Amino acid sequence: MKFASLKADTPDGRLVLVSRDLTKAFDIAHLAATLQYAIENWQALERELQHCYQQLNDGQLADAFAFDVNQAAAPMPRTWQWLDGSLFLSHGELMQKAFNMAPIDGAEKIPLVYQGAGDDFYGPTDDLLLPSEAHGIDFEGEFAVIVDEVPMGTTAEQALDHVRLITIVNDVSLRALAPREMATGFGFLQAKPSTAFGPVAITPDELGQHWRDGRVHLPLHISWNGQWFGNPNGSDMHFGFHDLIAHTALTRRLSAGTVLGSGTVSNHNRSVGSACISERRALDVIEFGEIRTPFMKFGDRVRIAAAMPDGSTPFGVIEQQVVSA
């Protein structure tokens, strides 16, 4: 199934099912008015939701209408908790090599994760409103999962049973603000403005064999101002989402609707490019001895989309412009 939240007068949007080809939508307010409600009541609703989804794809719903990505908010417009990991070790290793940073003790055994702001997510075509180019504006292409309630102490072997939906992310970063915040030991705040999400969140079965081992085995294609920037593959995650879920649920339960991100998609094979500017700048230092790639400017555009082997984009496309706030 594929879900979207259309912009509405309420902060949680108007929940719709979206056809597999992303062309049609169907209002499911009679079942669940919001994605939060659907996740909280998944067991009771799943069978009827599946039935509606099948009818939508078969063209049997007279009230179906054209899906307009420009009317889409984030699938989960706000949530109780947004936890973003750093599950691709190749990203951290590159930063350490380029900028002479000390390795993080135990990073290969324990997932890195921070708690971001879940109260205000961007939709896939929303302008990224930011206060200053001097803050070092960067995009970060990621995958993310949305879980139902995860009990405290859930193991990695049990964790994937709680993954209800998968989507893509632009986890915007302000790189000039990050070093001081990291040095304090308290983590990110100003350096992590609102995060943007793809048009739809989809059930794992929509990916078939491309969802396995707690990983999305698809390339994430990124372009910046219309130019190819990278297409790293999600299969290179050192930790799977099951590892991240188990780690974050070790000492507390995760509320239904919690969103967990993979961190910047990054591959050891550098020929596939990068999913964030910071990596490109690190490669500049390694190759040229200096940084040659600037961060984003107002008016710049970024496009992020995961692609199936047939070229289709199961999560739709994130396409945004950076705008002065």
Tab-separated table of C-alpha atoms in Angstrom:
chain	number	residue	atom	x	y	z
A	1	MET	CA	0.000	0.000	0.000
A	2	LYS	CA	0.996	3.612	-0.548
A	3	PHE	CA	-0.132	6.440	1.715
A	4	ALA	CA	0.035	10.228	1.357
A	5	SER	CA	-1.174	13.099	3.512
A	6	LEU	CA	-2.622	15.941	1.475
A	7	LYS	CA	-2.375	19.485	2.782
A	8	ALA	CA	-5.490	20.522	4.675
A	9	ASP	CA	-6.710	22.890	7.356
A	10	THR	CA	-5.498	20.523	10.056
A	11	PRO	CA	-1.804	20.010	10.914
A	12	ASP	CA	-1.953	16.263	10.239
A	13	GLY	CA	-3.334	16.625	6.712
A	14	ARG	CA	-5.879	14.518	4.866
A	15	LEU	CA	-4.922	10.849	4.579
A	16	VAL	CA	-5.304	9.140	1.202
A	17	LEU	CA	-4.292	5.892	-0.404
A	18	VAL	CA	-2.251	6.374	-3.586
A	19	SER	CA	-2.206	3.946	-6.489
A	20	ARG	CA	0.902	1.907	-7.191
A	21	ASP	CA	1.747	4.080	-10.209
A	22	LEU	CA	1.237	7.267	-8.153
A	23	THR	CA	-1.433	8.637	-10.482
A	24	LYS	CA	-4.640	8.188	-8.438
A	25	ALA	CA	-5.657	8.797	-4.834
A	26	PHE	CA	-8.598	7.804	-2.669
A	27	ASP	CA	-9.748	9.496	0.531
A	28	ILE	CA	-9.841	7.035	3.442
A	29	ALA	CA	-11.184	9.341	6.159
A	30	HIS	CA	-13.930	6.784	6.806
A	31	LEU	CA	-11.206	4.400	7.969
A	32	ALA	CA	-8.438	6.688	9.212
A	33	ALA	CA	-8.342	10.464	9.031
A	34	THR	CA	-4.592	10.647	9.662
A	35	LEU	CA	-1.580	8.421	9.168
A	36	GLN	CA	-0.924	8.582	12.912
A	37	TYR	CA	-4.338	7.019	13.543
A	38	ALA	CA	-3.729	4.376	10.872
A	39	ILE	CA	-0.411	3.365	12.417
A	40	GLU	CA	-1.875	3.264	15.929
A	41	ASN	CA	-4.724	1.026	14.732
A	42	TRP	CA	-2.911	-0.926	12.038
A	43	GLN	CA	-4.003	-4.413	13.056
A	44	ALA	CA	-7.684	-3.490	13.014
A	45	LEU	CA	-7.512	-1.484	9.782
A	46	GLU	CA	-5.033	-3.373	7.600
A	47	ARG	CA	-7.476	-5.767	5.920
A	48	GLU	CA	-9.914	-3.026	4.870
A	49	LEU	CA	-7.078	-0.741	3.784
A	50	GLN	CA	-5.690	-3.535	1.597
A	51	HIS	CA	-9.120	-4.028	0.058
A	52	CYS	CA	-9.429	-0.321	-0.793
A	53	TYR	CA	-5.918	-0.281	-2.198
A	54	GLN	CA	-6.663	-3.206	-4.492
A	55	GLN	CA	-9.841	-1.521	-5.712
A	56	LEU	CA	-7.935	1.714	-6.342
A	57	ASN	CA	-5.344	-0.066	-8.469
A	58	ASP	CA	-8.064	-1.948	-10.333
A	59	GLY	CA	-9.893	1.285	-11.179
A	60	GLN	CA	-12.996	0.269	-9.217
A	61	LEU	CA	-13.350	3.361	-6.993
A	62	ALA	CA	-15.596	6.002	-8.551
A	63	ASP	CA	-14.458	8.614	-6.026
A	64	ALA	CA	-10.763	8.241	-6.865
A	65	PHE	CA	-9.065	11.413	-8.076
A	66	ALA	CA	-5.767	12.460	-9.622
A	67	PHE	CA	-2.855	12.497	-7.178
A	68	ASP	CA	-1.130	15.891	-7.189
A	69	VAL	CA	2.311	15.702	-5.586
A	70	ASN	CA	2.294	19.473	-5.081
A	71	GLN	CA	-0.597	19.055	-2.652
A	72	ALA	CA	1.269	16.455	-0.611
A	73	ALA	CA	2.569	17.187	2.861
A	74	ALA	CA	5.025	14.769	4.416
A	75	PRO	CA	3.266	11.376	4.723
A	76	MET	CA	3.503	11.849	8.487
A	77	PRO	CA	3.292	15.673	8.708
A	78	ARG	CA	4.324	15.602	12.360
A	79	THR	CA	5.110	12.848	14.827
A	80	TRP	CA	5.971	12.189	18.436
A	81	GLN	CA	9.518	11.187	17.626
A	82	TRP	CA	12.031	11.523	14.759
A	83	LEU	CA	15.193	9.480	15.283
A	84	ASP	CA	17.903	9.761	12.657
A	85	GLY	CA	20.785	7.329	12.522
A	86	SER	CA	24.116	7.228	10.756
A	87	LEU	CA	24.030	3.661	9.502
A	88	PHE	CA	26.432	3.933	6.547
A	89	LEU	CA	29.932	3.663	8.000
A	90	SER	CA	31.491	4.725	4.703
A	91	HIS	CA	30.167	8.240	5.344
A	92	GLY	CA	31.889	8.600	8.703
A	93	GLU	CA	35.079	6.976	7.457
A	94	LEU	CA	35.309	9.483	4.614
A	95	MET	CA	34.827	12.443	6.971
A	96	GLN	CA	37.528	11.115	9.273
A	97	LYS	CA	40.018	10.608	6.452
A	98	ALA	CA	39.463	14.005	4.848
A	99	PHE	CA	39.386	16.146	7.973
A	100	ASN	CA	41.699	14.161	10.289
A	101	MET	CA	38.871	13.365	12.684
A	102	ALA	CA	39.350	10.700	15.327
A	103	PRO	CA	37.250	7.550	14.847
A	104	ILE	CA	34.209	7.271	17.093
A	105	ASP	CA	34.758	4.484	19.579
A	106	GLY	CA	32.478	1.512	18.911
A	107	ALA	CA	30.837	3.056	15.831
A	108	GLU	CA	31.025	-0.257	13.990
A	109	LYS	CA	29.169	-2.043	16.807
A	110	ILE	CA	26.636	0.501	18.112
A	111	PRO	CA	24.470	2.612	15.741
A	112	LEU	CA	24.903	6.367	15.922
A	113	VAL	CA	21.598	8.224	16.274
A	114	TYR	CA	20.276	11.625	17.301
A	115	GLN	CA	16.770	12.774	18.181
A	116	GLY	CA	15.532	15.417	15.774
A	117	ALA	CA	12.455	17.628	15.692
A	118	GLY	CA	9.300	15.753	14.718
A	119	ASP	CA	6.823	18.599	15.067
A	120	ASP	CA	7.240	20.220	11.642
A	121	PHE	CA	8.095	18.194	8.535
A	122	TYR	CA	8.308	19.513	4.970
A	123	GLY	CA	6.384	18.000	2.076
A	124	PRO	CA	8.181	16.763	-1.051
A	125	THR	CA	7.862	19.973	-3.086
A	126	ASP	CA	7.793	22.533	-0.270
A	127	ASP	CA	10.357	25.312	-0.383
A	128	LEU	CA	13.126	24.867	2.171
A	129	LEU	CA	12.861	28.082	4.171
A	130	LEU	CA	16.192	28.868	5.817
A	131	PRO	CA	17.614	31.987	7.441
A	132	SER	CA	21.141	32.282	5.998
A	133	GLU	CA	23.416	30.894	3.300
A	134	ALA	CA	26.275	31.369	5.777
A	135	HIS	CA	24.962	28.424	7.794
A	136	GLY	CA	26.296	25.943	5.208
A	137	ILE	CA	23.099	24.562	3.657
A	138	ASP	CA	23.348	20.882	2.723
A	139	PHE	CA	20.900	18.218	1.556
A	140	GLU	CA	21.069	14.623	2.772
A	141	GLY	CA	19.343	11.811	0.906
A	142	GLU	CA	18.132	9.045	3.190
A	143	PHE	CA	15.666	6.212	3.643
A	144	ALA	CA	13.323	6.075	6.639
A	145	VAL	CA	10.842	3.704	8.268
A	146	ILE	CA	7.697	4.358	10.299
A	147	VAL	CA	6.940	1.878	13.073
A	148	ASP	CA	3.956	0.921	15.172
A	149	GLU	CA	4.448	0.745	18.940
A	150	VAL	CA	7.765	-0.929	19.742
A	151	PRO	CA	7.999	-2.337	23.293
A	152	MET	CA	11.070	-1.572	25.364
A	153	GLY	CA	13.628	-4.333	24.969
A	154	THR	CA	12.525	-5.370	21.477
A	155	THR	CA	15.342	-7.334	19.863
A	156	ALA	CA	16.755	-6.893	16.383
A	157	GLU	CA	15.172	-10.232	15.452
A	158	GLN	CA	11.745	-8.898	16.443
A	159	ALA	CA	12.158	-5.328	15.226
A	160	LEU	CA	11.185	-5.661	11.563
A	161	ASP	CA	7.736	-6.920	12.592
A	162	HIS	CA	7.084	-3.343	13.716
A	163	VAL	CA	8.037	-1.640	10.431
A	164	ARG	CA	4.798	-0.526	8.813
A	165	LEU	CA	5.969	1.940	6.168
A	166	ILE	CA	9.094	3.067	4.319
A	167	THR	CA	9.828	6.402	2.651
A	168	ILE	CA	12.640	8.705	1.493
A	169	VAL	CA	14.048	11.769	3.213
A	170	ASN	CA	15.909	15.002	2.630
A	171	ASP	CA	17.462	15.534	6.050
A	172	VAL	CA	18.541	19.142	5.643
A	173	SER	CA	21.734	20.065	7.525
A	174	LEU	CA	23.356	23.393	8.351
A	175	ARG	CA	27.001	22.399	8.383
A	176	ALA	CA	28.453	25.638	9.730
A	177	LEU	CA	26.402	25.262	12.908
A	178	ALA	CA	27.098	21.575	13.501
A	179	PRO	CA	30.700	21.539	14.841
A	180	ARG	CA	29.974	23.607	17.943
A	181	GLU	CA	26.822	21.642	18.730
A	182	MET	CA	28.630	18.326	18.378
A	183	ALA	CA	31.502	19.569	20.547
A	184	THR	CA	29.157	20.342	23.429
A	185	GLY	CA	28.180	16.687	23.718
A	186	PHE	CA	24.490	17.618	23.664
A	187	GLY	CA	23.982	16.989	19.948
A	188	PHE	CA	22.232	18.801	17.108
A	189	LEU	CA	19.602	21.494	17.455
A	190	GLN	CA	20.091	24.560	15.237
A	191	ALA	CA	22.111	22.497	12.740
A	192	LYS	CA	19.083	20.333	11.972
A	193	PRO	CA	16.142	22.392	10.666
A	194	SER	CA	12.880	20.785	9.545
A	195	THR	CA	13.236	17.556	7.569
A	196	ALA	CA	11.565	16.868	4.207
A	197	PHE	CA	9.947	13.593	3.134
A	198	GLY	CA	8.900	11.904	-0.084
A	199	PRO	CA	5.287	12.119	-1.329
A	200	VAL	CA	4.288	8.645	-0.159
A	201	ALA	CA	5.145	6.136	2.522
A	202	ILE	CA	4.770	2.549	1.377
A	203	THR	CA	4.394	-0.878	2.939
A	204	PRO	CA	7.505	-3.086	2.649
A	205	ASP	CA	5.796	-5.542	0.290
A	206	GLU	CA	5.683	-2.820	-2.385
A	207	LEU	CA	9.461	-3.197	-2.728
A	208	GLY	CA	9.451	-6.985	-3.120
A	209	GLN	CA	12.995	-8.375	-3.092
A	210	HIS	CA	14.409	-4.867	-2.731
A	211	TRP	CA	13.423	-4.823	0.948
A	212	ARG	CA	15.397	-7.421	2.867
A	213	ASP	CA	17.753	-7.621	5.841
A	214	GLY	CA	16.276	-4.388	7.163
A	215	ARG	CA	17.631	-2.485	4.157
A	216	VAL	CA	16.279	-0.852	1.007
A	217	HIS	CA	18.322	-2.393	-1.812
A	218	LEU	CA	17.785	0.440	-4.287
A	219	PRO	CA	19.871	3.370	-5.534
A	220	LEU	CA	18.961	6.827	-4.303
A	221	HIS	CA	19.363	9.277	-7.186
A	222	ILE	CA	20.307	12.845	-6.283
A	223	SER	CA	20.659	15.825	-8.605
A	224	TRP	CA	21.596	19.383	-7.652
A	225	ASN	CA	20.444	22.196	-9.931
A	226	GLY	CA	19.694	19.639	-12.623
A	227	GLN	CA	23.148	18.029	-12.516
A	228	TRP	CA	23.812	14.458	-11.401
A	229	PHE	CA	25.265	14.345	-7.906
A	230	GLY	CA	25.092	10.685	-6.966
A	231	ASN	CA	23.196	7.417	-6.912
A	232	PRO	CA	24.472	5.492	-3.873
A	233	ASN	CA	22.645	2.291	-2.979
A	234	GLY	CA	20.844	1.596	0.281
A	235	SER	CA	22.213	-1.956	0.340
A	236	ASP	CA	25.535	-0.682	1.751
A	237	MET	CA	24.065	0.061	5.220
A	238	HIS	CA	26.360	-1.317	7.914
A	239	PHE	CA	23.432	-1.514	10.346
A	240	GLY	CA	19.954	-2.485	9.158
A	241	PHE	CA	16.829	-0.723	10.365
A	242	HIS	CA	16.219	-3.658	12.722
A	243	ASP	CA	19.494	-2.817	14.458
A	244	LEU	CA	18.511	0.843	14.783
A	245	ILE	CA	15.061	-0.002	16.159
A	246	ALA	CA	16.472	-2.411	18.727
A	247	HIS	CA	19.116	0.117	19.772
A	248	THR	CA	16.647	2.955	20.283
A	249	ALA	CA	14.166	0.715	22.125
A	250	LEU	CA	16.723	-0.665	24.573
A	251	THR	CA	15.649	1.556	27.472
A	252	ARG	CA	12.249	2.901	26.369
A	253	ARG	CA	9.339	2.002	24.121
A	254	LEU	CA	8.888	3.734	20.775
A	255	SER	CA	5.445	5.255	20.295
A	256	ALA	CA	3.420	4.280	17.235
A	257	GLY	CA	4.309	6.691	14.461
A	258	THR	CA	7.963	7.044	15.400
A	259	VAL	CA	10.043	7.749	12.279
A	260	LEU	CA	13.608	6.418	12.048
A	261	GLY	CA	16.100	7.540	9.386
A	262	SER	CA	19.078	5.742	7.898
A	263	GLY	CA	21.411	8.711	7.780
A	264	THR	CA	23.096	9.824	4.569
A	265	VAL	CA	23.149	7.015	2.010
A	266	SER	CA	26.816	6.380	1.299
A	267	ASN	CA	28.792	3.688	-0.509
A	268	HIS	CA	32.411	2.609	-0.270
A	269	ASN	CA	32.414	2.687	-4.077
A	270	ARG	CA	32.942	6.421	-4.557
A	271	SER	CA	32.207	6.277	-8.292
A	272	VAL	CA	28.475	6.298	-7.491
A	273	GLY	CA	28.733	9.819	-6.114
A	274	SER	CA	27.240	11.071	-2.873
A	275	ALA	CA	23.930	11.886	-1.219
A	276	CYS	CA	25.166	15.037	0.528
A	277	ILE	CA	27.478	17.942	-0.260
A	278	SER	CA	29.611	17.324	2.814
A	279	GLU	CA	30.855	14.067	1.289
A	280	ARG	CA	31.736	15.783	-1.983
A	281	ARG	CA	33.718	18.375	-0.035
A	282	ALA	CA	35.587	15.603	1.777
A	283	LEU	CA	36.467	14.013	-1.558
A	284	ASP	CA	37.680	17.442	-2.736
A	285	VAL	CA	40.133	17.536	0.163
A	286	ILE	CA	41.386	14.011	-0.518
A	287	GLU	CA	41.806	14.548	-4.272
A	288	PHE	CA	42.812	18.211	-4.522
A	289	GLY	CA	43.978	19.134	-1.040
A	290	GLU	CA	41.263	21.801	-0.778
A	291	ILE	CA	37.488	22.214	-0.747
A	292	ARG	CA	36.129	23.141	-4.166
A	293	THR	CA	32.407	22.427	-3.775
A	294	PRO	CA	30.271	25.158	-2.142
A	295	PHE	CA	27.179	24.562	-0.074
A	296	MET	CA	23.706	25.450	-1.386
A	297	LYS	CA	22.616	28.984	-2.184
A	298	PHE	CA	19.146	30.497	-2.165
A	299	GLY	CA	17.451	29.486	-5.405
A	300	ASP	CA	19.267	26.152	-5.619
A	301	ARG	CA	17.198	23.015	-6.227
A	302	VAL	CA	17.678	19.425	-5.129
A	303	ARG	CA	15.943	16.304	-6.442
A	304	ILE	CA	15.937	12.966	-4.598
A	305	ALA	CA	14.295	9.725	-5.765
A	306	ALA	CA	14.848	6.006	-5.247
A	307	ALA	CA	14.561	4.021	-8.472
A	308	MET	CA	13.437	0.477	-9.179
A	309	PRO	CA	15.219	-1.490	-11.936
A	310	ASP	CA	12.456	-0.500	-14.385
A	311	GLY	CA	13.052	3.186	-13.630
A	312	SER	CA	9.883	3.707	-11.596
A	313	THR	CA	10.077	5.683	-8.353
A	314	PRO	CA	8.135	3.790	-5.657
A	315	PHE	CA	8.275	6.635	-3.107
A	316	GLY	CA	7.762	9.412	-5.615
A	317	VAL	CA	10.193	12.312	-5.884
A	318	ILE	CA	11.458	14.981	-3.496
A	319	GLU	CA	12.117	18.154	-5.488
A	320	GLN	CA	12.723	21.341	-3.545
A	321	GLN	CA	14.165	24.841	-3.759
A	322	VAL	CA	16.130	26.622	-1.032
A	323	VAL	CA	14.464	29.931	-0.192
A	324	SER	CA	15.364	32.743	2.188
A	325	ALA	CA	13.123	32.827	5.219
